[in-house]
Amino acid sequence: MMLRNLSLALFASSLFATSSAQAENIDVLMSSVFPQGQATYIGYESVERQDIPLSAAVDRKYLIVDFRMPSDSLPAEQLQASVHKVCMTLLKDQDLIRHLSDSGYDMVSVAFDRSSQFDCL
């Protein structure tokens, strides 16, 4: 019984460490996407839509990666290039994508302001 409890405790702590490492990995990865002054990484938020049934073919759980640009409005070409840069950085990290997928994420979105989100995957 004691061995089983120890095994459960070790398993739970490894899950927590993995989650913390993944969160840190996202923060480190996203903080280095843009040179200083181009865009500032704010953080990320996990969103799970409880109003969508689990059996629906619609995205239910997704991650929003949030940045802020120094100016309020960007030309469409620069905004598109910025979204592409963030998405490609995420996609190249196969371990992170695998972990997000295994954790049930259906989609990752990028935001550069409070009113718009752009889907990566």
PDB file of N, CA and C in Angstrom, residues 8-105:
ATOM      1  N   LEU A   8       1.869   6.787  -6.818  1.00  0.00           N
ATOM      2  CA  LEU A   8       0.876   7.793  -7.197  1.00  0.00           C
ATOM      3  C   LEU A   8       1.401   9.206  -6.955  1.00  0.00           C
ATOM      4  N   ALA A   9       2.081   9.402  -5.846  1.00  0.00           N
ATOM      5  CA  ALA A   9       2.638  10.724  -5.540  1.00  0.00           C
ATOM      6  C   ALA A   9       3.698  11.119  -6.561  1.00  0.00           C
ATOM      7  N   LEU A  10       4.556  10.168  -6.914  1.00  0.00           N
ATOM      8  CA  LEU A  10       5.588  10.454  -7.924  1.00  0.00           C
ATOM      9  C   LEU A  10       4.958  10.734  -9.284  1.00  0.00           C
ATOM     10  N   PHE A  11       3.926   9.972  -9.644  1.00  0.00           N
ATOM     11  CA  PHE A  11       3.246  10.192 -10.909  1.00  0.00           C
ATOM     12  C   PHE A  11       2.591  11.573 -10.936  1.00  0.00           C
ATOM     13  N   ALA A  12       1.898  11.941  -9.866  1.00  0.00           N
ATOM     14  CA  ALA A  12       1.246  13.250  -9.794  1.00  0.00           C
ATOM     15  C   ALA A  12       2.268  14.381  -9.868  1.00  0.00           C
ATOM     16  N   SER A  13       3.392  14.236  -9.183  1.00  0.00           N
ATOM     17  CA  SER A  13       4.402  15.298  -9.220  1.00  0.00           C
ATOM     18  C   SER A  13       5.041  15.396 -10.595  1.00  0.00           C
ATOM     19  N   SER A  14       5.186  14.272 -11.301  1.00  0.00           N
ATOM     20  CA  SER A  14       5.751  14.333 -12.654  1.00  0.00           C
ATOM     21  C   SER A  14       4.779  15.004 -13.612  1.00  0.00           C
ATOM     22  N   LEU A  15       3.464  14.784 -13.433  1.00  0.00           N
ATOM     23  CA  LEU A  15       2.484  15.476 -14.261  1.00  0.00           C
ATOM     24  C   LEU A  15       2.537  16.972 -14.013  1.00  0.00           C
ATOM     25  N   PHE A  16       2.637  17.374 -12.749  1.00  0.00           N
ATOM     26  CA  PHE A  16       2.712  18.788 -12.420  1.00  0.00           C
ATOM     27  C   PHE A  16       3.981  19.396 -12.999  1.00  0.00           C
ATOM     28  N   ALA A  17       5.094  18.698 -12.878  1.00  0.00           N
ATOM     29  CA  ALA A  17       6.361  19.205 -13.413  1.00  0.00           C
ATOM     30  C   ALA A  17       6.284  19.337 -14.921  1.00  0.00           C
ATOM     31  N   THR A  18       5.642  18.381 -15.596  1.00  0.00           N
ATOM     32  CA  THR A  18       5.498  18.452 -17.044  1.00  0.00           C
ATOM     33  C   THR A  18       4.654  19.650 -17.436  1.00  0.00           C
ATOM     34  N   SER A  19       3.546  19.878 -16.745  1.00  0.00           N
ATOM     35  CA  SER A  19       2.693  21.026 -17.040  1.00  0.00           C
ATOM     36  C   SER A  19       3.438  22.325 -16.817  1.00  0.00           C
ATOM     37  N   SER A  20       4.178  22.417 -15.735  1.00  0.00           N
ATOM     38  CA  SER A  20       4.952  23.629 -15.455  1.00  0.00           C
ATOM     39  C   SER A  20       6.033  23.831 -16.502  1.00  0.00           C
ATOM     40  N   ALA A  21       6.678  22.740 -16.897  1.00  0.00           N
ATOM     41  CA  ALA A  21       7.721  22.843 -17.916  1.00  0.00           C
ATOM     42  C   ALA A  21       7.131  23.284 -19.245  1.00  0.00           C
ATOM     43  N   GLN A  22       5.963  22.762 -19.605  1.00  0.00           N
ATOM     44  CA  GLN A  22       5.331  23.162 -20.855  1.00  0.00           C
ATOM     45  C   GLN A  22       4.939  24.631 -20.816  1.00  0.00           C
ATOM     46  N   ALA A  23       4.396  25.101 -19.688  1.00  0.00           N
ATOM     47  CA  ALA A  23       4.033  26.508 -19.565  1.00  0.00           C
ATOM     48  C   ALA A  23       5.272  27.376 -19.697  1.00  0.00           C
ATOM     49  N   GLU A  24       6.336  26.972 -19.048  1.00  0.00           N
ATOM     50  CA  GLU A  24       7.589  27.715 -19.139  1.00  0.00           C
ATOM     51  C   GLU A  24       8.120  27.669 -20.565  1.00  0.00           C
ATOM     52  N   ASN A  25       7.981  26.508 -21.223  1.00  0.00           N
ATOM     53  CA  ASN A  25       8.439  26.360 -22.597  1.00  0.00           C
ATOM     54  C   ASN A  25       7.690  27.319 -23.526  1.00  0.00           C
ATOM     55  N   ILE A  26       6.381  27.431 -23.374  1.00  0.00           N
ATOM     56  CA  ILE A  26       5.593  28.363 -24.187  1.00  0.00           C
ATOM     57  C   ILE A  26       6.065  29.786 -23.928  1.00  0.00           C
ATOM     58  N   ASP A  27       6.237  30.144 -22.666  1.00  0.00           N
ATOM     59  CA  ASP A  27       6.670  31.502 -22.330  1.00  0.00           C
ATOM     60  C   ASP A  27       8.038  31.823 -22.916  1.00  0.00           C
ATOM     61  N   VAL A  28       8.986  30.909 -22.788  1.00  0.00           N
ATOM     62  CA  VAL A  28      10.333  31.128 -23.322  1.00  0.00           C
ATOM     63  C   VAL A  28      10.279  31.208 -24.850  1.00  0.00           C
ATOM     64  N   LEU A  29       9.569  30.291 -25.464  1.00  0.00           N
ATOM     65  CA  LEU A  29       9.465  30.246 -26.918  1.00  0.00           C
ATOM     66  C   LEU A  29       8.832  31.523 -27.472  1.00  0.00           C
ATOM     67  N   MET A  30       7.739  31.935 -26.888  1.00  0.00           N
ATOM     68  CA  MET A  30       7.018  33.107 -27.398  1.00  0.00           C
ATOM     69  C   MET A  30       7.736  34.420 -27.091  1.00  0.00           C
ATOM     70  N   SER A  31       8.474  34.461 -25.995  1.00  0.00           N
ATOM     71  CA  SER A  31       9.213  35.678 -25.641  1.00  0.00           C
ATOM     72  C   SER A  31      10.327  35.972 -26.636  1.00  0.00           C
ATOM     73  N   SER A  32      10.759  34.953 -27.364  1.00  0.00           N
ATOM     74  CA  SER A  32      11.882  35.144 -28.280  1.00  0.00           C
ATOM     75  C   SER A  32      11.458  35.231 -29.745  1.00  0.00           C
ATOM     76  N   VAL A  33      10.160  35.300 -30.031  1.00  0.00           N
ATOM     77  CA  VAL A  33       9.695  35.322 -31.419  1.00  0.00           C
ATOM     78  C   VAL A  33      10.086  36.619 -32.124  1.00  0.00           C
ATOM     79  N   PHE A  34       9.854  37.747 -31.464  1.00  0.00           N
ATOM     80  CA  PHE A  34      10.083  39.043 -32.085  1.00  0.00           C
ATOM     81  C   PHE A  34      11.247  39.767 -31.423  1.00  0.00           C
ATOM     82  N   PRO A  35      12.014  40.526 -32.214  1.00  0.00           N
ATOM     83  CA  PRO A  35      13.051  41.377 -31.611  1.00  0.00           C
ATOM     84  C   PRO A  35      12.396  42.436 -30.725  1.00  0.00           C
ATOM     85  N   GLN A  36      13.145  42.924 -29.772  1.00  0.00           N
ATOM     86  CA  GLN A  36      12.622  43.929 -28.843  1.00  0.00           C
ATOM     87  C   GLN A  36      12.101  45.131 -29.624  1.00  0.00           C
ATOM     88  N   GLY A  37      10.928  45.602 -29.261  1.00  0.00           N
ATOM     89  CA  GLY A  37      10.335  46.764 -29.900  1.00  0.00           C
ATOM     90  C   GLY A  37       9.340  46.425 -30.998  1.00  0.00           C
ATOM     91  N   GLN A  38       9.395  45.198 -31.555  1.00  0.00           N
ATOM     92  CA  GLN A  38       8.436  44.829 -32.609  1.00  0.00           C
ATOM     93  C   GLN A  38       7.096  44.401 -32.037  1.00  0.00           C
ATOM     94  N   ALA A  39       7.108  43.455 -31.126  1.00  0.00           N
ATOM     95  CA  ALA A  39       5.902  42.981 -30.456  1.00  0.00           C
ATOM     96  C   ALA A  39       6.309  42.406 -29.117  1.00  0.00           C
ATOM     97  N   THR A  40       5.450  42.586 -28.135  1.00  0.00           N
ATOM     98  CA  THR A  40       5.743  42.109 -26.787  1.00  0.00           C
ATOM     99  C   THR A  40       4.822  40.943 -26.456  1.00  0.00           C
ATOM    100  N   TYR A  41       5.417  39.847 -26.021  1.00  0.00           N
ATOM    101  CA  TYR A  41       4.647  38.685 -25.594  1.00  0.00           C
ATOM    102  C   TYR A  41       4.022  39.003 -24.237  1.00  0.00           C
ATOM    103  N   ILE A  42       2.699  38.831 -24.148  1.00  0.00           N
ATOM    104  CA  ILE A  42       1.958  39.113 -22.912  1.00  0.00           C
ATOM    105  C   ILE A  42       1.750  37.839 -22.094  1.00  0.00           C
ATOM    106  N   GLY A  43       1.418  36.754 -22.772  1.00  0.00           N
ATOM    107  CA  GLY A  43       1.149  35.497 -22.083  1.00  0.00           C
ATOM    108  C   GLY A  43       0.196  34.657 -22.914  1.00  0.00           C
ATOM    109  N   TYR A  44      -0.330  33.611 -22.317  1.00  0.00           N
ATOM    110  CA  TYR A  44      -1.285  32.760 -23.030  1.00  0.00           C
ATOM    111  C   TYR A  44      -2.426  32.415 -22.097  1.00  0.00           C
ATOM    112  N   GLU A  45      -3.533  32.013 -22.701  1.00  0.00           N
ATOM    113  CA  GLU A  45      -4.710  31.634 -21.933  1.00  0.00           C
ATOM    114  C   GLU A  45      -5.321  30.387 -22.542  1.00  0.00           C
ATOM    115  N   SER A  46      -5.672  29.460 -21.695  1.00  0.00           N
ATOM    116  CA  SER A  46      -6.359  28.254 -22.119  1.00  0.00           C
ATOM    117  C   SER A  46      -7.864  28.501 -22.011  1.00  0.00           C
ATOM    118  N   VAL A  47      -8.581  28.204 -23.088  1.00  0.00           N
ATOM    119  CA  VAL A  47     -10.022  28.419 -23.120  1.00  0.00           C
ATOM    120  C   VAL A  47     -10.694  27.093 -23.438  1.00  0.00           C
ATOM    121  N   GLU A  48     -11.681  26.733 -22.619  1.00  0.00           N
ATOM    122  CA  GLU A  48     -12.468  25.537 -22.886  1.00  0.00           C
ATOM    123  C   GLU A  48     -13.934  25.922 -22.911  1.00  0.00           C
ATOM    124  N   ARG A  49     -14.546  25.720 -24.058  1.00  0.00           N
ATOM    125  CA  ARG A  49     -15.950  26.077 -24.237  1.00  0.00           C
ATOM    126  C   ARG A  49     -16.833  24.993 -23.641  1.00  0.00           C
ATOM    127  N   GLN A  50     -17.438  25.275 -22.517  1.00  0.00           N
ATOM    128  CA  GLN A  50     -18.302  24.301 -21.842  1.00  0.00           C
ATOM    129  C   GLN A  50     -19.647  24.163 -22.549  1.00  0.00           C
ATOM    130  N   ASP A  51     -20.019  25.175 -23.356  1.00  0.00           N
ATOM    131  CA  ASP A  51     -21.316  25.141 -24.022  1.00  0.00           C
ATOM    132  C   ASP A  51     -21.322  24.253 -25.270  1.00  0.00           C
ATOM    133  N   ILE A  52     -20.156  23.744 -25.664  1.00  0.00           N
ATOM    134  CA  ILE A  52     -20.062  22.861 -26.826  1.00  0.00           C
ATOM    135  C   ILE A  52     -19.949  21.423 -26.330  1.00  0.00           C
ATOM    136  N   PRO A  53     -20.823  20.539 -26.781  1.00  0.00           N
ATOM    137  CA  PRO A  53     -20.758  19.135 -26.330  1.00  0.00           C
ATOM    138  C   PRO A  53     -19.439  18.475 -26.739  1.00  0.00           C
ATOM    139  N   LEU A  54     -18.974  17.548 -25.940  1.00  0.00           N
ATOM    140  CA  LEU A  54     -17.738  16.827 -26.238  1.00  0.00           C
ATOM    141  C   LEU A  54     -17.809  16.108 -27.578  1.00  0.00           C
ATOM    142  N   SER A  55     -18.995  15.678 -27.970  1.00  0.00           N
ATOM    143  CA  SER A  55     -19.153  14.923 -29.212  1.00  0.00           C
ATOM    144  C   SER A  55     -19.211  15.809 -30.455  1.00  0.00           C
ATOM    145  N   ALA A  56     -19.261  17.118 -30.286  1.00  0.00           N
ATOM    146  CA  ALA A  56     -19.358  18.030 -31.436  1.00  0.00           C
ATOM    147  C   ALA A  56     -18.052  18.062 -32.223  1.00  0.00           C
ATOM    148  N   ALA A  57     -18.180  18.345 -33.502  1.00  0.00           N
ATOM    149  CA  ALA A  57     -17.002  18.423 -34.380  1.00  0.00           C
ATOM    150  C   ALA A  57     -16.386  19.819 -34.364  1.00  0.00           C
ATOM    151  N   VAL A  58     -16.834  20.646 -33.455  1.00  0.00           N
ATOM    152  CA  VAL A  58     -16.366  22.028 -33.346  1.00  0.00           C
ATOM    153  C   VAL A  58     -15.262  22.098 -32.291  1.00  0.00           C
ATOM    154  N   ASP A  59     -14.286  22.990 -32.519  1.00  0.00           N
ATOM    155  CA  ASP A  59     -13.199  23.162 -31.552  1.00  0.00           C
ATOM    156  C   ASP A  59     -13.764  23.536 -30.189  1.00  0.00           C
ATOM    157  N   ARG A  60     -13.333  22.817 -29.183  1.00  0.00           N
ATOM    158  CA  ARG A  60     -13.840  23.026 -27.829  1.00  0.00           C
ATOM    159  C   ARG A  60     -12.783  23.620 -26.911  1.00  0.00           C
ATOM    160  N   LYS A  61     -11.547  23.191 -27.042  1.00  0.00           N
ATOM    161  CA  LYS A  61     -10.471  23.639 -26.160  1.00  0.00           C
ATOM    162  C   LYS A  61      -9.367  24.245 -27.019  1.00  0.00           C
ATOM    163  N   TYR A  62      -8.988  25.475 -26.694  1.00  0.00           N
ATOM    164  CA  TYR A  62      -7.936  26.100 -27.475  1.00  0.00           C
ATOM    165  C   TYR A  62      -7.078  27.014 -26.619  1.00  0.00           C
ATOM    166  N   LEU A  63      -5.939  27.374 -27.184  1.00  0.00           N
ATOM    167  CA  LEU A  63      -4.952  28.202 -26.517  1.00  0.00           C
ATOM    168  C   LEU A  63      -4.862  29.522 -27.265  1.00  0.00           C
ATOM    169  N   ILE A  64      -4.878  30.625 -26.534  1.00  0.00           N
ATOM    170  CA  ILE A  64      -4.688  31.943 -27.137  1.00  0.00           C
ATOM    171  C   ILE A  64      -3.330  32.454 -26.691  1.00  0.00           C
ATOM    172  N   VAL A  65      -2.455  32.737 -27.656  1.00  0.00           N
ATOM    173  CA  VAL A  65      -1.133  33.292 -27.387  1.00  0.00           C
ATOM    174  C   VAL A  65      -1.239  34.783 -27.663  1.00  0.00           C
ATOM    175  N   ASP A  66      -0.932  35.598 -26.655  1.00  0.00           N
ATOM    176  CA  ASP A  66      -1.231  37.026 -26.704  1.00  0.00           C
ATOM    177  C   ASP A  66       0.028  37.884 -26.809  1.00  0.00           C
ATOM    178  N   PHE A  67       0.024  38.779 -27.777  1.00  0.00           N
ATOM    179  CA  PHE A  67       1.100  39.753 -27.991  1.00  0.00           C
ATOM    180  C   PHE A  67       0.492  41.147 -28.055  1.00  0.00           C
ATOM    181  N   ARG A  68       1.324  42.158 -27.901  1.00  0.00           N
ATOM    182  CA  ARG A  68       0.916  43.540 -28.139  1.00  0.00           C
ATOM    183  C   ARG A  68       1.959  44.194 -29.025  1.00  0.00           C
ATOM    184  N   MET A  69       1.462  44.940 -29.997  1.00  0.00           N
ATOM    185  CA  MET A  69       2.329  45.684 -30.908  1.00  0.00           C
ATOM    186  C   MET A  69       2.513  47.103 -30.360  1.00  0.00           C
ATOM    187  N   PRO A  70       3.624  47.757 -30.706  1.00  0.00           N
ATOM    188  CA  PRO A  70       3.849  49.108 -30.206  1.00  0.00           C
ATOM    189  C   PRO A  70       2.830  50.132 -30.725  1.00  0.00           C
ATOM    190  N   SER A  71       2.312  49.930 -31.940  1.00  0.00           N
ATOM    191  CA  SER A  71       1.293  50.843 -32.460  1.00  0.00           C
ATOM    192  C   SER A  71      -0.055  50.128 -32.518  1.00  0.00           C
ATOM    193  N   ASP A  72      -1.121  50.909 -32.477  1.00  0.00           N
ATOM    194  CA  ASP A  72      -2.463  50.317 -32.444  1.00  0.00           C
ATOM    195  C   ASP A  72      -2.869  49.650 -33.748  1.00  0.00           C
ATOM    196  N   SER A  73      -2.502  50.235 -34.863  1.00  0.00           N
ATOM    197  CA  SER A  73      -2.921  49.651 -36.137  1.00  0.00           C
ATOM    198  C   SER A  73      -1.708  49.280 -36.976  1.00  0.00           C
ATOM    199  N   LEU A  74      -1.766  48.093 -37.523  1.00  0.00           N
ATOM    200  CA  LEU A  74      -0.692  47.586 -38.372  1.00  0.00           C
ATOM    201  C   LEU A  74      -1.210  47.441 -39.794  1.00  0.00           C
ATOM    202  N   PRO A  75      -0.348  47.658 -40.765  1.00  0.00           N
ATOM    203  CA  PRO A  75      -0.763  47.324 -42.134  1.00  0.00           C
ATOM    204  C   PRO A  75      -1.064  45.830 -42.220  1.00  0.00           C
ATOM    205  N   ALA A  76      -2.006  45.470 -43.066  1.00  0.00           N
ATOM    206  CA  ALA A  76      -2.441  44.071 -43.181  1.00  0.00           C
ATOM    207  C   ALA A  76      -1.275  43.136 -43.475  1.00  0.00           C
ATOM    208  N   GLU A  77      -0.317  43.576 -44.309  1.00  0.00           N
ATOM    209  CA  GLU A  77       0.814  42.721 -44.663  1.00  0.00           C
ATOM    210  C   GLU A  77       1.689  42.430 -43.444  1.00  0.00           C
ATOM    211  N   GLN A  78       1.912  43.444 -42.616  1.00  0.00           N
ATOM    212  CA  GLN A  78       2.747  43.259 -41.425  1.00  0.00           C
ATOM    213  C   GLN A  78       2.034  42.377 -40.398  1.00  0.00           C
ATOM    214  N   LEU A  79       0.738  42.549 -40.251  1.00  0.00           N
ATOM    215  CA  LEU A  79      -0.032  41.719 -39.322  1.00  0.00           C
ATOM    216  C   LEU A  79      -0.005  40.261 -39.776  1.00  0.00           C
ATOM    217  N   GLN A  80      -0.215  40.031 -41.071  1.00  0.00           N
ATOM    218  CA  GLN A  80      -0.186  38.670 -41.605  1.00  0.00           C
ATOM    219  C   GLN A  80       1.186  38.034 -41.410  1.00  0.00           C
ATOM    220  N   ALA A  81       2.238  38.796 -41.642  1.00  0.00           N
ATOM    221  CA  ALA A  81       3.601  38.276 -41.451  1.00  0.00           C
ATOM    222  C   ALA A  81       3.856  37.949 -39.982  1.00  0.00           C
ATOM    223  N   SER A  82       3.324  38.764 -39.084  1.00  0.00           N
ATOM    224  CA  SER A  82       3.509  38.537 -37.647  1.00  0.00           C
ATOM    225  C   SER A  82       2.777  37.285 -37.191  1.00  0.00           C
ATOM    226  N   VAL A  83       1.555  37.088 -37.673  1.00  0.00           N
ATOM    227  CA  VAL A  83       0.796  35.879 -37.340  1.00  0.00           C
ATOM    228  C   VAL A  83       1.547  34.659 -37.860  1.00  0.00           C
ATOM    229  N   HIS A  84       2.026  34.728 -39.093  1.00  0.00           N
ATOM    230  CA  HIS A  84       2.770  33.617 -39.690  1.00  0.00           C
ATOM    231  C   HIS A  84       4.019  33.289 -38.867  1.00  0.00           C
ATOM    232  N   LYS A  85       4.721  34.304 -38.418  1.00  0.00           N
ATOM    233  CA  LYS A  85       5.950  34.099 -37.643  1.00  0.00           C
ATOM    234  C   LYS A  85       5.655  33.372 -36.329  1.00  0.00           C
ATOM    235  N   VAL A  86       4.610  33.800 -35.626  1.00  0.00           N
ATOM    236  CA  VAL A  86       4.233  33.143 -34.362  1.00  0.00           C
ATOM    237  C   VAL A  86       3.811  31.703 -34.625  1.00  0.00           C
ATOM    238  N   CYS A  87       2.948  31.505 -35.611  1.00  0.00           N
ATOM    239  CA  CYS A  87       2.443  30.157 -35.902  1.00  0.00           C
ATOM    240  C   CYS A  87       3.563  29.209 -36.305  1.00  0.00           C
ATOM    241  N   MET A  88       4.474  29.667 -37.129  1.00  0.00           N
ATOM    242  CA  MET A  88       5.582  28.802 -37.558  1.00  0.00           C
ATOM    243  C   MET A  88       6.509  28.476 -36.381  1.00  0.00           C
ATOM    244  N   THR A  89       6.697  29.416 -35.487  1.00  0.00           N
ATOM    245  CA  THR A  89       7.515  29.152 -34.297  1.00  0.00           C
ATOM    246  C   THR A  89       6.878  28.050 -33.461  1.00  0.00           C
ATOM    247  N   LEU A  90       5.558  28.116 -33.290  1.00  0.00           N
ATOM    248  CA  LEU A  90       4.845  27.076 -32.543  1.00  0.00           C
ATOM    249  C   LEU A  90       4.925  25.726 -33.260  1.00  0.00           C
ATOM    250  N   LEU A  91       4.674  25.730 -34.550  1.00  0.00           N
ATOM    251  CA  LEU A  91       4.639  24.477 -35.308  1.00  0.00           C
ATOM    252  C   LEU A  91       5.985  23.772 -35.349  1.00  0.00           C
ATOM    253  N   LYS A  92       7.058  24.522 -35.292  1.00  0.00           N
ATOM    254  CA  LYS A  92       8.392  23.917 -35.329  1.00  0.00           C
ATOM    255  C   LYS A  92       8.743  23.196 -34.029  1.00  0.00           C
ATOM    256  N   ASP A  93       8.059  23.543 -32.945  1.00  0.00           N
ATOM    257  CA  ASP A  93       8.302  22.883 -31.663  1.00  0.00           C
ATOM    258  C   ASP A  93       7.388  21.661 -31.575  1.00  0.00           C
ATOM    259  N   GLN A  94       7.828  20.552 -32.148  1.00  0.00           N
ATOM    260  CA  GLN A  94       6.995  19.355 -32.242  1.00  0.00           C
ATOM    261  C   GLN A  94       6.614  18.776 -30.882  1.00  0.00           C
ATOM    262  N   ASP A  95       7.511  18.875 -29.902  1.00  0.00           N
ATOM    263  CA  ASP A  95       7.192  18.369 -28.566  1.00  0.00           C
ATOM    264  C   ASP A  95       6.051  19.175 -27.944  1.00  0.00           C
ATOM    265  N   LEU A  96       6.092  20.488 -28.122  1.00  0.00           N
ATOM    266  CA  LEU A  96       5.042  21.340 -27.589  1.00  0.00           C
ATOM    267  C   LEU A  96       3.708  21.044 -28.275  1.00  0.00           C
ATOM    268  N   ILE A  97       3.714  20.931 -29.577  1.00  0.00           N
ATOM    269  CA  ILE A  97       2.481  20.640 -30.321  1.00  0.00           C
ATOM    270  C   ILE A  97       1.918  19.283 -29.902  1.00  0.00           C
ATOM    271  N   ARG A  98       2.779  18.296 -29.760  1.00  0.00           N
ATOM    272  CA  ARG A  98       2.342  16.965 -29.318  1.00  0.00           C
ATOM    273  C   ARG A  98       1.712  17.051 -27.924  1.00  0.00           C
ATOM    274  N   HIS A  99       2.356  17.793 -27.030  1.00  0.00           N
ATOM    275  CA  HIS A  99       1.826  17.928 -25.672  1.00  0.00           C
ATOM    276  C   HIS A  99       0.466  18.633 -25.687  1.00  0.00           C
ATOM    277  N   LEU A 100       0.340  19.694 -26.473  1.00  0.00           N
ATOM    278  CA  LEU A 100      -0.940  20.402 -26.557  1.00  0.00           C
ATOM    279  C   LEU A 100      -2.027  19.480 -27.105  1.00  0.00           C
ATOM    280  N   SER A 101      -1.686  18.729 -28.134  1.00  0.00           N
ATOM    281  CA  SER A 101      -2.645  17.795 -28.719  1.00  0.00           C
ATOM    282  C   SER A 101      -3.044  16.722 -27.705  1.00  0.00           C
ATOM    283  N   ASP A 102      -2.064  16.157 -27.018  1.00  0.00           N
ATOM    284  CA  ASP A 102      -2.341  15.140 -25.997  1.00  0.00           C
ATOM    285  C   ASP A 102      -3.173  15.705 -24.844  1.00  0.00           C
ATOM    286  N   SER A 103      -3.057  17.014 -24.612  1.00  0.00           N
ATOM    287  CA  SER A 103      -3.807  17.671 -23.542  1.00  0.00           C
ATOM    288  C   SER A 103      -5.199  18.091 -23.989  1.00  0.00           C
ATOM    289  N   GLY A 104      -5.556  17.778 -25.247  1.00  0.00           N
ATOM    290  CA  GLY A 104      -6.912  18.032 -25.717  1.00  0.00           C
ATOM    291  C   GLY A 104      -7.122  19.348 -26.437  1.00  0.00           C
ATOM    292  N   TYR A 105      -6.057  20.052 -26.758  1.00  0.00           N
ATOM    293  CA  TYR A 105      -6.229  21.321 -27.472  1.00  0.00           C
ATOM    294  C   TYR A 105      -6.544  21.052 -28.934  1.00  0.00           C
TER     295      TYR A 105
END
